[in-house]
Short mmCIF file of C-alpha atoms (C1' of nucleotides) in Angstrom, two decimals:
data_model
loop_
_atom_site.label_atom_id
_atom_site.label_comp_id
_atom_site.label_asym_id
_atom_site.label_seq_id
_atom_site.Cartn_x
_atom_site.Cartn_y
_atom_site.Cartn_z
CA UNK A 1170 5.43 -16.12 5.18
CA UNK A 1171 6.61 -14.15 7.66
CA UNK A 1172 10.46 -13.73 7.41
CA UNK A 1173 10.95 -12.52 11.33
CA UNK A 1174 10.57 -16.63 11.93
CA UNK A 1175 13.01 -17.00 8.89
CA UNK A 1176 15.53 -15.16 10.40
CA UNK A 1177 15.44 -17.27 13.60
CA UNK A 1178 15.66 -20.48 11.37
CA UNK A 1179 18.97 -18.27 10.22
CA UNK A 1180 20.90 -18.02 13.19
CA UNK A 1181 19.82 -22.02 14.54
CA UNK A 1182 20.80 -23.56 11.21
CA UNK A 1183 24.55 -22.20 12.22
CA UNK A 1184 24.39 -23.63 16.28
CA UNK A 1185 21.93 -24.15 18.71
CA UNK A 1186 20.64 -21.12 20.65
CA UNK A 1187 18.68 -20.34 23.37
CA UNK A 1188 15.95 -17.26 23.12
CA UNK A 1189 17.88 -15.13 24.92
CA UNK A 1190 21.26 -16.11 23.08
CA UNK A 1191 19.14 -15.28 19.72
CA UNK A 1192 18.21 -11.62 21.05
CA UNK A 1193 22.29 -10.66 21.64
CA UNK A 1194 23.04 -12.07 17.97
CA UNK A 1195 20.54 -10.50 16.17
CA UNK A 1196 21.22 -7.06 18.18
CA UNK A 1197 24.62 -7.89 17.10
CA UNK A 1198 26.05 -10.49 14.76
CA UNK A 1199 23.52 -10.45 12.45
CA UNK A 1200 24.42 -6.76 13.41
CA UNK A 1201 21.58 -4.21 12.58
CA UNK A 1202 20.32 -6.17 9.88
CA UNK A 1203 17.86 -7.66 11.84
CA UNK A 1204 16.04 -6.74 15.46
CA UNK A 1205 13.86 -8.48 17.72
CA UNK A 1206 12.86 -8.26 21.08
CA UNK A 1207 12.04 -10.98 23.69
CA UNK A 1208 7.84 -10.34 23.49
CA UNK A 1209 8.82 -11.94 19.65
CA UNK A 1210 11.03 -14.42 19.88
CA UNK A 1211 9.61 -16.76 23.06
CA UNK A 1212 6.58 -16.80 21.82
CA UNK A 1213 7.53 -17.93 18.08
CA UNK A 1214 9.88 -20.30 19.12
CA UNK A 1215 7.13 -22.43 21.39
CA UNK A 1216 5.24 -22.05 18.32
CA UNK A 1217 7.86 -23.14 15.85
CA UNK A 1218 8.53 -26.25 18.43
CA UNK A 1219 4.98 -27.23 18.27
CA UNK A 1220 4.99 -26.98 13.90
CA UNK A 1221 8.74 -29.56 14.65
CA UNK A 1222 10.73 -26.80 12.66
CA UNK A 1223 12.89 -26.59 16.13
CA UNK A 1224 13.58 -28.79 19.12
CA UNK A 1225 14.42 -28.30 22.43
CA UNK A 1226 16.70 -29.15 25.07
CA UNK A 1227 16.31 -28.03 29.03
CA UNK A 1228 19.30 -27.62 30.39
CA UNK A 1229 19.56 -26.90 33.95
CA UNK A 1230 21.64 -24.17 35.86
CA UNK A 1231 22.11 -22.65 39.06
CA UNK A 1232 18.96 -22.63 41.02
CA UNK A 1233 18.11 -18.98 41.33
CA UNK A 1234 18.29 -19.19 37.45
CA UNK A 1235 15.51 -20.18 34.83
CA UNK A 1236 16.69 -22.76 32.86
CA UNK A 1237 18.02 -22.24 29.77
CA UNK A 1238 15.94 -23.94 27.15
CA UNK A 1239 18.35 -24.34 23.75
CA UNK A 1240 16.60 -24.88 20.47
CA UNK A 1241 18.29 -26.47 17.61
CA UNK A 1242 16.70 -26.33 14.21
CA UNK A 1243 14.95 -30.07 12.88
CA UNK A 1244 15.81 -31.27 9.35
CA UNK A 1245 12.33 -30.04 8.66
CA UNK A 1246 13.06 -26.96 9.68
CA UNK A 1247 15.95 -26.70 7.17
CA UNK A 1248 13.98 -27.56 4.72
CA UNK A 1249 12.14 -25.01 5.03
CA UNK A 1250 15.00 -22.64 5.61
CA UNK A 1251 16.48 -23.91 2.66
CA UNK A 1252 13.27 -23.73 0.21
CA UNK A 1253 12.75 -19.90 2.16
CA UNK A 1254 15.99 -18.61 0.71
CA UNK A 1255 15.59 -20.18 -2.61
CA UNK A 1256 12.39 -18.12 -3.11
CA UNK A 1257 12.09 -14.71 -4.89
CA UNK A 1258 12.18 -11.83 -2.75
CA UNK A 1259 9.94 -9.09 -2.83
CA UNK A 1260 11.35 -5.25 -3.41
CA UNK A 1261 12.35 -3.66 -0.44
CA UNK A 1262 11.35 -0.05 0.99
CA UNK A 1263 14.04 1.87 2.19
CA UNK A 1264 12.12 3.64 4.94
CA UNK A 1265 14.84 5.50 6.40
CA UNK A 1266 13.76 8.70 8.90
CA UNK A 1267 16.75 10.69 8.31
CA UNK A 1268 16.01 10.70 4.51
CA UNK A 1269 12.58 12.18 5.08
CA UNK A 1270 13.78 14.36 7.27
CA UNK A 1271 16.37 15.42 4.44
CA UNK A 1272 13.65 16.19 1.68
CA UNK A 1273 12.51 18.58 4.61
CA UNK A 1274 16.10 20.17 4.26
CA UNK A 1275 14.71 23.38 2.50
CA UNK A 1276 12.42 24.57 5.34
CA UNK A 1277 15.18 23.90 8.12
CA UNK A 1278 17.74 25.99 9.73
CA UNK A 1279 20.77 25.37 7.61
CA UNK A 1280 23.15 25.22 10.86
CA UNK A 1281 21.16 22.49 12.85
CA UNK A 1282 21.00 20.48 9.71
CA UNK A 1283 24.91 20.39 9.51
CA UNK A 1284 24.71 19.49 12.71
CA UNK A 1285 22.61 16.61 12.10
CA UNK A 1286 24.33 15.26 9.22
CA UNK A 1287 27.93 15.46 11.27
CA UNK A 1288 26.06 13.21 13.68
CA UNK A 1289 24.48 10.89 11.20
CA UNK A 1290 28.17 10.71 9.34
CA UNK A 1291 29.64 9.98 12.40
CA UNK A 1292 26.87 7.12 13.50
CA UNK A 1293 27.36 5.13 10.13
CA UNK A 1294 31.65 5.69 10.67
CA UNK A 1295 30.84 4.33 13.87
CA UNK A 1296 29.04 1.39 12.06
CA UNK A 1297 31.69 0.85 9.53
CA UNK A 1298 34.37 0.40 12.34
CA UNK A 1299 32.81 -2.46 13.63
CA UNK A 1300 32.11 -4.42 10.64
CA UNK A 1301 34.66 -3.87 9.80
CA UNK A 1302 35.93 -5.55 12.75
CA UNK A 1303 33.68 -8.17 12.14
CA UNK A 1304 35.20 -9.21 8.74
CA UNK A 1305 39.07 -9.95 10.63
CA UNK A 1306 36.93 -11.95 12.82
CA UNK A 1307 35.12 -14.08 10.36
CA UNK A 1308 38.33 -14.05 8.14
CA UNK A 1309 39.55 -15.96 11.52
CA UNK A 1310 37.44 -17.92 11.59
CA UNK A 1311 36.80 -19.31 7.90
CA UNK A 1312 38.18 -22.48 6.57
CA UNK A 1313 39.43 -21.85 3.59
CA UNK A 1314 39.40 -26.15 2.52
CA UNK A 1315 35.59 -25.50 2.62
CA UNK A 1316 33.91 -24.13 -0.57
CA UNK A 1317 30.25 -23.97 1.66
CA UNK A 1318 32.00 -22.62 4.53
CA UNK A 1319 28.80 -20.21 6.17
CA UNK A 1320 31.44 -17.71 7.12
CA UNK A 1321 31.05 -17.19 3.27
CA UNK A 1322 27.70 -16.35 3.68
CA UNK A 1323 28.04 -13.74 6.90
CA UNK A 1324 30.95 -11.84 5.18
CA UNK A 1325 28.92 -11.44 2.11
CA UNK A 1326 26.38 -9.69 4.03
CA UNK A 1327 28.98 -7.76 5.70
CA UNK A 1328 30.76 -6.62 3.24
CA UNK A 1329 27.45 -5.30 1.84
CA UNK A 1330 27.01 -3.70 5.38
CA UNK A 1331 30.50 -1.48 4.60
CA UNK A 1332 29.59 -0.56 1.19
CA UNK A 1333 26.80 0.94 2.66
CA UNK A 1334 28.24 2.42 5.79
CA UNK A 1335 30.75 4.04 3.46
CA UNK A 1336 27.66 5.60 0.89
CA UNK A 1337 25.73 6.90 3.50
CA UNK A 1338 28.69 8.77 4.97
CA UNK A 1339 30.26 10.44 1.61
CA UNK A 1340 26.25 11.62 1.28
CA UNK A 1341 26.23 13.02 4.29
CA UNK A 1342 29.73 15.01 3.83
CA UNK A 1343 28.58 16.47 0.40
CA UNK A 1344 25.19 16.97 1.36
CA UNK A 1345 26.98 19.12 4.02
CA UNK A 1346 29.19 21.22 1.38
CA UNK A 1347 26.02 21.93 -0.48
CA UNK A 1348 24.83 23.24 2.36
CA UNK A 1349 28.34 25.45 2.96
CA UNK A 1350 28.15 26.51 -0.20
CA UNK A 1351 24.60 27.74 0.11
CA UNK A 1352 24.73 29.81 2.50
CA UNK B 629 6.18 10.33 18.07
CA UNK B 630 5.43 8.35 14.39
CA UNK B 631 7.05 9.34 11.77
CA UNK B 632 4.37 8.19 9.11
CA UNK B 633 2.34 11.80 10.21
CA UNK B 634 5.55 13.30 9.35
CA UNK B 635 5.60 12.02 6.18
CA UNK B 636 2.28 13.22 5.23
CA UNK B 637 2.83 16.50 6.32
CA UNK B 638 6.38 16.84 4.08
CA UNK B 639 4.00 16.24 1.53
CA UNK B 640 1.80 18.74 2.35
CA UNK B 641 4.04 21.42 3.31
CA UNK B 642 4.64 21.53 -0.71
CA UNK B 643 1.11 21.66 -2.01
CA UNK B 644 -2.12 21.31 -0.90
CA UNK B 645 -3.16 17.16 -1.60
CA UNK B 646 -5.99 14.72 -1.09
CA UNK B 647 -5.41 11.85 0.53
CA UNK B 648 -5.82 9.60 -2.83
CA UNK B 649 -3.13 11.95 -4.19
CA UNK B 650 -0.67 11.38 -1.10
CA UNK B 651 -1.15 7.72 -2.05
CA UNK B 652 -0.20 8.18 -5.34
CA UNK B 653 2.90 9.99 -4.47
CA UNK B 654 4.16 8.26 -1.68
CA UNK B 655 4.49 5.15 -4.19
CA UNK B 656 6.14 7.48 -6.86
CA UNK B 657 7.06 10.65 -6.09
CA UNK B 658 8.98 10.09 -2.58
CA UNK B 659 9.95 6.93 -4.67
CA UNK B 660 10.59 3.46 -2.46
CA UNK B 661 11.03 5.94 0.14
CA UNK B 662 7.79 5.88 1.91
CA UNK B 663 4.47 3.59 1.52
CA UNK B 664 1.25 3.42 2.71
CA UNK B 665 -1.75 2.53 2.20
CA UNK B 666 -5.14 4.21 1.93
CA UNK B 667 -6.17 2.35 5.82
CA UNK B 668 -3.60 4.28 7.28
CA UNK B 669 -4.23 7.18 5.40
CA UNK B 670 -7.60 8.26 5.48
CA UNK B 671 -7.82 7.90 9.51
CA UNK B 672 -4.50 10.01 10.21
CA UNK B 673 -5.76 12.66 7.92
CA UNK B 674 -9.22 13.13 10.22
CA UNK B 675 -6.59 13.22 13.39
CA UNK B 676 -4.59 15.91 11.97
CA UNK B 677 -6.98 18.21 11.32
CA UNK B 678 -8.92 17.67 14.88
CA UNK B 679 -5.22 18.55 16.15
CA UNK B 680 -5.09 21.82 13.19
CA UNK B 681 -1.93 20.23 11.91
CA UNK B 682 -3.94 20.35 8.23
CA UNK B 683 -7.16 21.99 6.83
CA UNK B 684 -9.74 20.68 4.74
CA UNK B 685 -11.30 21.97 1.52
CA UNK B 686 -13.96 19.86 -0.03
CA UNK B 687 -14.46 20.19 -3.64
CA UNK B 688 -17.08 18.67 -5.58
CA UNK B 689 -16.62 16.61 -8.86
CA UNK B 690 -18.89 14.90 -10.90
CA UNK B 691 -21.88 13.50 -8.94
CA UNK B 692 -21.54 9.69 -8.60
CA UNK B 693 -17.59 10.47 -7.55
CA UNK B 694 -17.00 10.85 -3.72
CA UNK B 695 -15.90 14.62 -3.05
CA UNK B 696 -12.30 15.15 -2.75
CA UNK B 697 -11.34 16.16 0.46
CA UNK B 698 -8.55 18.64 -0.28
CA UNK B 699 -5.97 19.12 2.74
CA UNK B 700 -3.26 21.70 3.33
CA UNK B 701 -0.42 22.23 6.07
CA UNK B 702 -1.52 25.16 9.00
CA UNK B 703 1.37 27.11 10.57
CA UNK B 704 1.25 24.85 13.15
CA UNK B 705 2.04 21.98 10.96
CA UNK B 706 4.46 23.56 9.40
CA UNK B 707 5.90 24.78 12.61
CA UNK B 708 5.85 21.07 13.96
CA UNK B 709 7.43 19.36 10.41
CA UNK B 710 10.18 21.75 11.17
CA UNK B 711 10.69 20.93 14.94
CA UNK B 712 10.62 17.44 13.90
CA UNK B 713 12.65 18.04 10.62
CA UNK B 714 15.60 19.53 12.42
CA UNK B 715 15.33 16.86 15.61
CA UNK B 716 18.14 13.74 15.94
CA UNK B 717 16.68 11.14 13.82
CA UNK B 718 17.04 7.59 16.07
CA UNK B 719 19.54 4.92 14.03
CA UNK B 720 17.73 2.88 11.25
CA UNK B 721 17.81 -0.94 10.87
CA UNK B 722 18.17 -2.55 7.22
CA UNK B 723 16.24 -5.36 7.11
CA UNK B 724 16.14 -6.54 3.73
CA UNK B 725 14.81 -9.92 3.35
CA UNK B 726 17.45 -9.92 0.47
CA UNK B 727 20.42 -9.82 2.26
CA UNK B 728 18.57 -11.85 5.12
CA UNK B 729 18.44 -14.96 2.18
CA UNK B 730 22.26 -14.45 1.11
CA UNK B 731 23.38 -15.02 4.79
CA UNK B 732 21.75 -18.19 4.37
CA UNK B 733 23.74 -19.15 0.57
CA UNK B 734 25.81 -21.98 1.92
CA UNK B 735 22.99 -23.92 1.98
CA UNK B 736 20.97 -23.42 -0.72
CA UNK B 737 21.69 -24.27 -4.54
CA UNK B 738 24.46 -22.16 -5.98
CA UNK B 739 22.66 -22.15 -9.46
CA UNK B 740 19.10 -21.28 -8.28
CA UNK B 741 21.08 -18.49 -6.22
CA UNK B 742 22.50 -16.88 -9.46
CA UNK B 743 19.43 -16.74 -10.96
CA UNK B 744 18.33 -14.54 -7.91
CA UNK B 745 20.90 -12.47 -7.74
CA UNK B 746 20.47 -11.75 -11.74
CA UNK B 747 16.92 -10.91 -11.36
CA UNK B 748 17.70 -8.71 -8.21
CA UNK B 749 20.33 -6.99 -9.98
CA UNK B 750 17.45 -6.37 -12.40
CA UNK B 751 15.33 -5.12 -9.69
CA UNK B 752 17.21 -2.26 -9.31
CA UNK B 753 18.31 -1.08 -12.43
CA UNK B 754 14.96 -0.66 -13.22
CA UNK B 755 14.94 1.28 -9.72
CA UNK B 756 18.01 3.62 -10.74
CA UNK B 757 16.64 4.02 -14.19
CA UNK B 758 13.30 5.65 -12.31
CA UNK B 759 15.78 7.63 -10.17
CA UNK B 760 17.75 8.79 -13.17
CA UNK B 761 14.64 10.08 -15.18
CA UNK B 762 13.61 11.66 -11.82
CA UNK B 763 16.71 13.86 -11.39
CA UNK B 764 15.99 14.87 -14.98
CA UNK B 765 12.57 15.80 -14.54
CA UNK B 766 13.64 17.61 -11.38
CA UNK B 767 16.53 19.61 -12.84
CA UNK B 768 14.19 20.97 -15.46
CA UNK B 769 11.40 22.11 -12.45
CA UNK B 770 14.20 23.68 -10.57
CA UNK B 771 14.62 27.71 -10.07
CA UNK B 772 18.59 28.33 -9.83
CA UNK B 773 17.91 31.58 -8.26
CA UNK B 774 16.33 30.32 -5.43
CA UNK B 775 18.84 28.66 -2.58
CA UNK B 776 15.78 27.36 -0.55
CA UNK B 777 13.65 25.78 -3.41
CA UNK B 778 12.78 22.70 -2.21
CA UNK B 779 13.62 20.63 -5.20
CA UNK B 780 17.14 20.78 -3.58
CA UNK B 781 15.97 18.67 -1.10
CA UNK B 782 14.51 16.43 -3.49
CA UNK B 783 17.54 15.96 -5.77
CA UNK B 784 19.60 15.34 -2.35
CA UNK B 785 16.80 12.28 -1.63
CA UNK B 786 17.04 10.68 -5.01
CA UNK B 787 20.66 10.96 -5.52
CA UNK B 788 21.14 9.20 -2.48
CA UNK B 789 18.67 6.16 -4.46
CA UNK B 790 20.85 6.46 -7.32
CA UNK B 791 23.99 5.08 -5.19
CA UNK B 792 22.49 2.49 -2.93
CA UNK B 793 20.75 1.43 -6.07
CA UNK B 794 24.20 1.14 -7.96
CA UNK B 795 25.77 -0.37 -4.40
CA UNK B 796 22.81 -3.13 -4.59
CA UNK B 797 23.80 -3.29 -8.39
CA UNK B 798 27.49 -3.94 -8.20
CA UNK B 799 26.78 -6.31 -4.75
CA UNK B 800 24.81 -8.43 -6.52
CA UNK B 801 27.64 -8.96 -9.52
CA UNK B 802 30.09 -9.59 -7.06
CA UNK B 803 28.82 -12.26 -5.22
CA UNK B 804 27.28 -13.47 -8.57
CA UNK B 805 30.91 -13.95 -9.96
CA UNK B 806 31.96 -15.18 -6.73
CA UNK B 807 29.45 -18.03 -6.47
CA UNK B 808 30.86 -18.68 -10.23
CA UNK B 809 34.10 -19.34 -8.88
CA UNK B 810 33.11 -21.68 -6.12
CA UNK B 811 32.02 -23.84 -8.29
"C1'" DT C 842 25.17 1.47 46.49
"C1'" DA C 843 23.76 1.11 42.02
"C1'" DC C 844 24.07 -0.87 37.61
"C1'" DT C 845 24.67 -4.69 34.45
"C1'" DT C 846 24.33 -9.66 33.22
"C1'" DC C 847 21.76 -13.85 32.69
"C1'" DA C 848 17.24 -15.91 31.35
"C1'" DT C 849 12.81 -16.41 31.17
"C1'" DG C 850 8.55 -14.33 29.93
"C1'" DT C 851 3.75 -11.01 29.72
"C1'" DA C 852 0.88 -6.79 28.48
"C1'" DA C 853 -0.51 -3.13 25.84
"C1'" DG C 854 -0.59 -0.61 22.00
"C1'" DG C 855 1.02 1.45 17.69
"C1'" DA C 856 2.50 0.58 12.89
"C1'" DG C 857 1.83 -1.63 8.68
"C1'" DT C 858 -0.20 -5.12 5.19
"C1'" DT C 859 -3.81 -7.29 2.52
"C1'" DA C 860 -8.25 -7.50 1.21
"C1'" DC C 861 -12.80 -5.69 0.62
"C1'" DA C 862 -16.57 -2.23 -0.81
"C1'" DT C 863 -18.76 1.40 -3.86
"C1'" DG C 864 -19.62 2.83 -8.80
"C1'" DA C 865 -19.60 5.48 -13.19
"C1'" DT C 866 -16.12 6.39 -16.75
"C1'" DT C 867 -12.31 5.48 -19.54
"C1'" DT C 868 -8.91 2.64 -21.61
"C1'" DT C 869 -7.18 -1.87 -23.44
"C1'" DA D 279 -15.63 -7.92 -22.25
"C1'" DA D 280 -12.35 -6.97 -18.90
"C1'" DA D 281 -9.44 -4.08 -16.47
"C1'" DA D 282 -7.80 0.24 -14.79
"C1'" DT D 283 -8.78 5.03 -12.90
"C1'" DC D 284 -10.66 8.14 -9.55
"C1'" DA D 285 -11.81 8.74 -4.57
"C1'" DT D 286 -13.46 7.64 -0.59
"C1'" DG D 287 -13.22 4.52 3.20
"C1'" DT D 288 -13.63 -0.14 6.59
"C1'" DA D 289 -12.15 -4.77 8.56
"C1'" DA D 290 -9.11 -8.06 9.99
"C1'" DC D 291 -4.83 -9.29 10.87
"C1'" DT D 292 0.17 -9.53 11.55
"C1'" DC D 293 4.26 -7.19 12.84
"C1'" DC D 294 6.99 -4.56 15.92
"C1'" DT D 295 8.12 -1.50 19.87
"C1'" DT D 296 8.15 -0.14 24.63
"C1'" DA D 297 7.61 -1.18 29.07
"C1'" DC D 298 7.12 -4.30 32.85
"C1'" DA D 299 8.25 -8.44 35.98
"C1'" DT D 300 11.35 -11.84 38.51
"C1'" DG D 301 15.75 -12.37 41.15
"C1'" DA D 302 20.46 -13.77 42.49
"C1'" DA D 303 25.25 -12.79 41.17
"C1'" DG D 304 28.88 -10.09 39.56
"C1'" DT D 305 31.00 -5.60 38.48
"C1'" DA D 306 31.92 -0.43 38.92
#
DNA sequence: TACTTCATGTAAGGAGTTACATGATTTT
DNA sequence: AAAATCATGTAACTCCTTACATGAAGTA
């Protein structure tokens, strides 16, 4: 059910990972698509280990260091990846704060709200640069011999990641005008 | 702090509402937008008004119906919405389970896959067809002379659905006719 | 000297979902 | 005859965030 263990599956079907190497990819490759924090992911993983979606490997390090424990994913757990993605999805809710606070526009101070939306356009063109960075890197990196290459896959999503990055900002530049224009 | 008080009271500070009718609207009138659900409801609405964020009318209807409990927004709700209207909203995550499956494409079955991405495709044009008729319905509420009727703010909201939905739209094609060509 | 990195985790609490309960009336 | 509508709520649970804890090494 829940997809939070789904989107661990994710990331290990690709290489094998360690908790902590999971956190820095999903606060970055899998870019802000998906978050998690360490009180999640240990826990889940000794659970997945014990259901044999995962298993793990101890691998020692210095000694003032807890060892890293990497987790690869099982072919059981790939099944399950596999028949997860295959599955309907249900509808999503956008749930986005600044649009709420937007259909509040009308009892705000016009100025602070221009304000706000420079910053907001300027957080998503901050966004946008680095996906965009992130699509020369997976073109880099894709084989172009392979038709099931995953780099597919990630620049899909990526590419829906700039579409977006680009809507959000060209809303928050008109919404602006109207707001010019307004006043 | 939680922004789902916030929504309530942008509710509010347009018309006096039960909490049965804030359910209602926050699945159709603030669209996808923002859900909940009468648990979280109900409870929050008793906190606000010990805090004098809302007041509370009771007005009696038929006898084997439960009163409604009619709430409004106090000056100091109003006066908070606004603080908290014109305050930096933090950076949102996606998450959409979605886009969470089509990182994962290279490994499932490309035709299975198409059929997902037709029916999502569906998914939101039904979505933008509910924006559409929204802006309609809006257009024909709105007072022209007014600068700071709050329908403005509205129209802003849902014409920001209308483009992610035809984003998610034309997405969903593309990779559609690129899976097609993979093949 | 102070902050960040690596690498594991725990604790506490708030946010959000799904299901249940009441009960006459109205619609299919 | 069955289901939806109005209108309130409760219970149980999962999900998610924030903060804390360890502790040496490397970097600013």
């Amino acid at each position: 059910m829940s997809s939070f263990r789904h989107a661990m599956l994710t990331l290990l079907a690709r290489e094998p990972l360690s908790g902590y190497d999971m956190k820095q990819q999903m606060n970055s490759r899998m870019g802000p698509f998906w978050k998690a924090g360490s009180n999640q992911i240990y826990p889940e993983l000794v659970k997945m280990e014990e259901e044999g979606l995962v298993e793990l490997e101890v691998v020692q390090q210095h000694d003032y260091r807890p060892a890293r424990k990497v987790y690869s994913i099982t072919e059981s757990g790939r099944q399950e990846l596999k028949r997860w993605t295959m599955e309907r999805a249900e509808p999503e809710t956008i749930r986005d704060e600044f649009l709420l606070k937007a259909y509040n526009l009308w009892l705000a101070d016009p100025e602070t709200m221009m304000l706000r939306l420079e910053e907001k356009k300027k957080e998503h063109e901050e966004k946008l640069r680095i996906y965009l960075d992130k699509v020369s890197e997976l073109n880099g990196l894709l084989d172009p011999s392979n038709p099931q290459d995953p780099i597919l896959s990630s620049l899909s999503v990526v590419e829906f990641g700039i579409e977006y990055e680009k809507l959000y900002m060209k809303w928050c530049s008109d919404l602006a005008s109207k707001l010019k224009n307004r006043q």
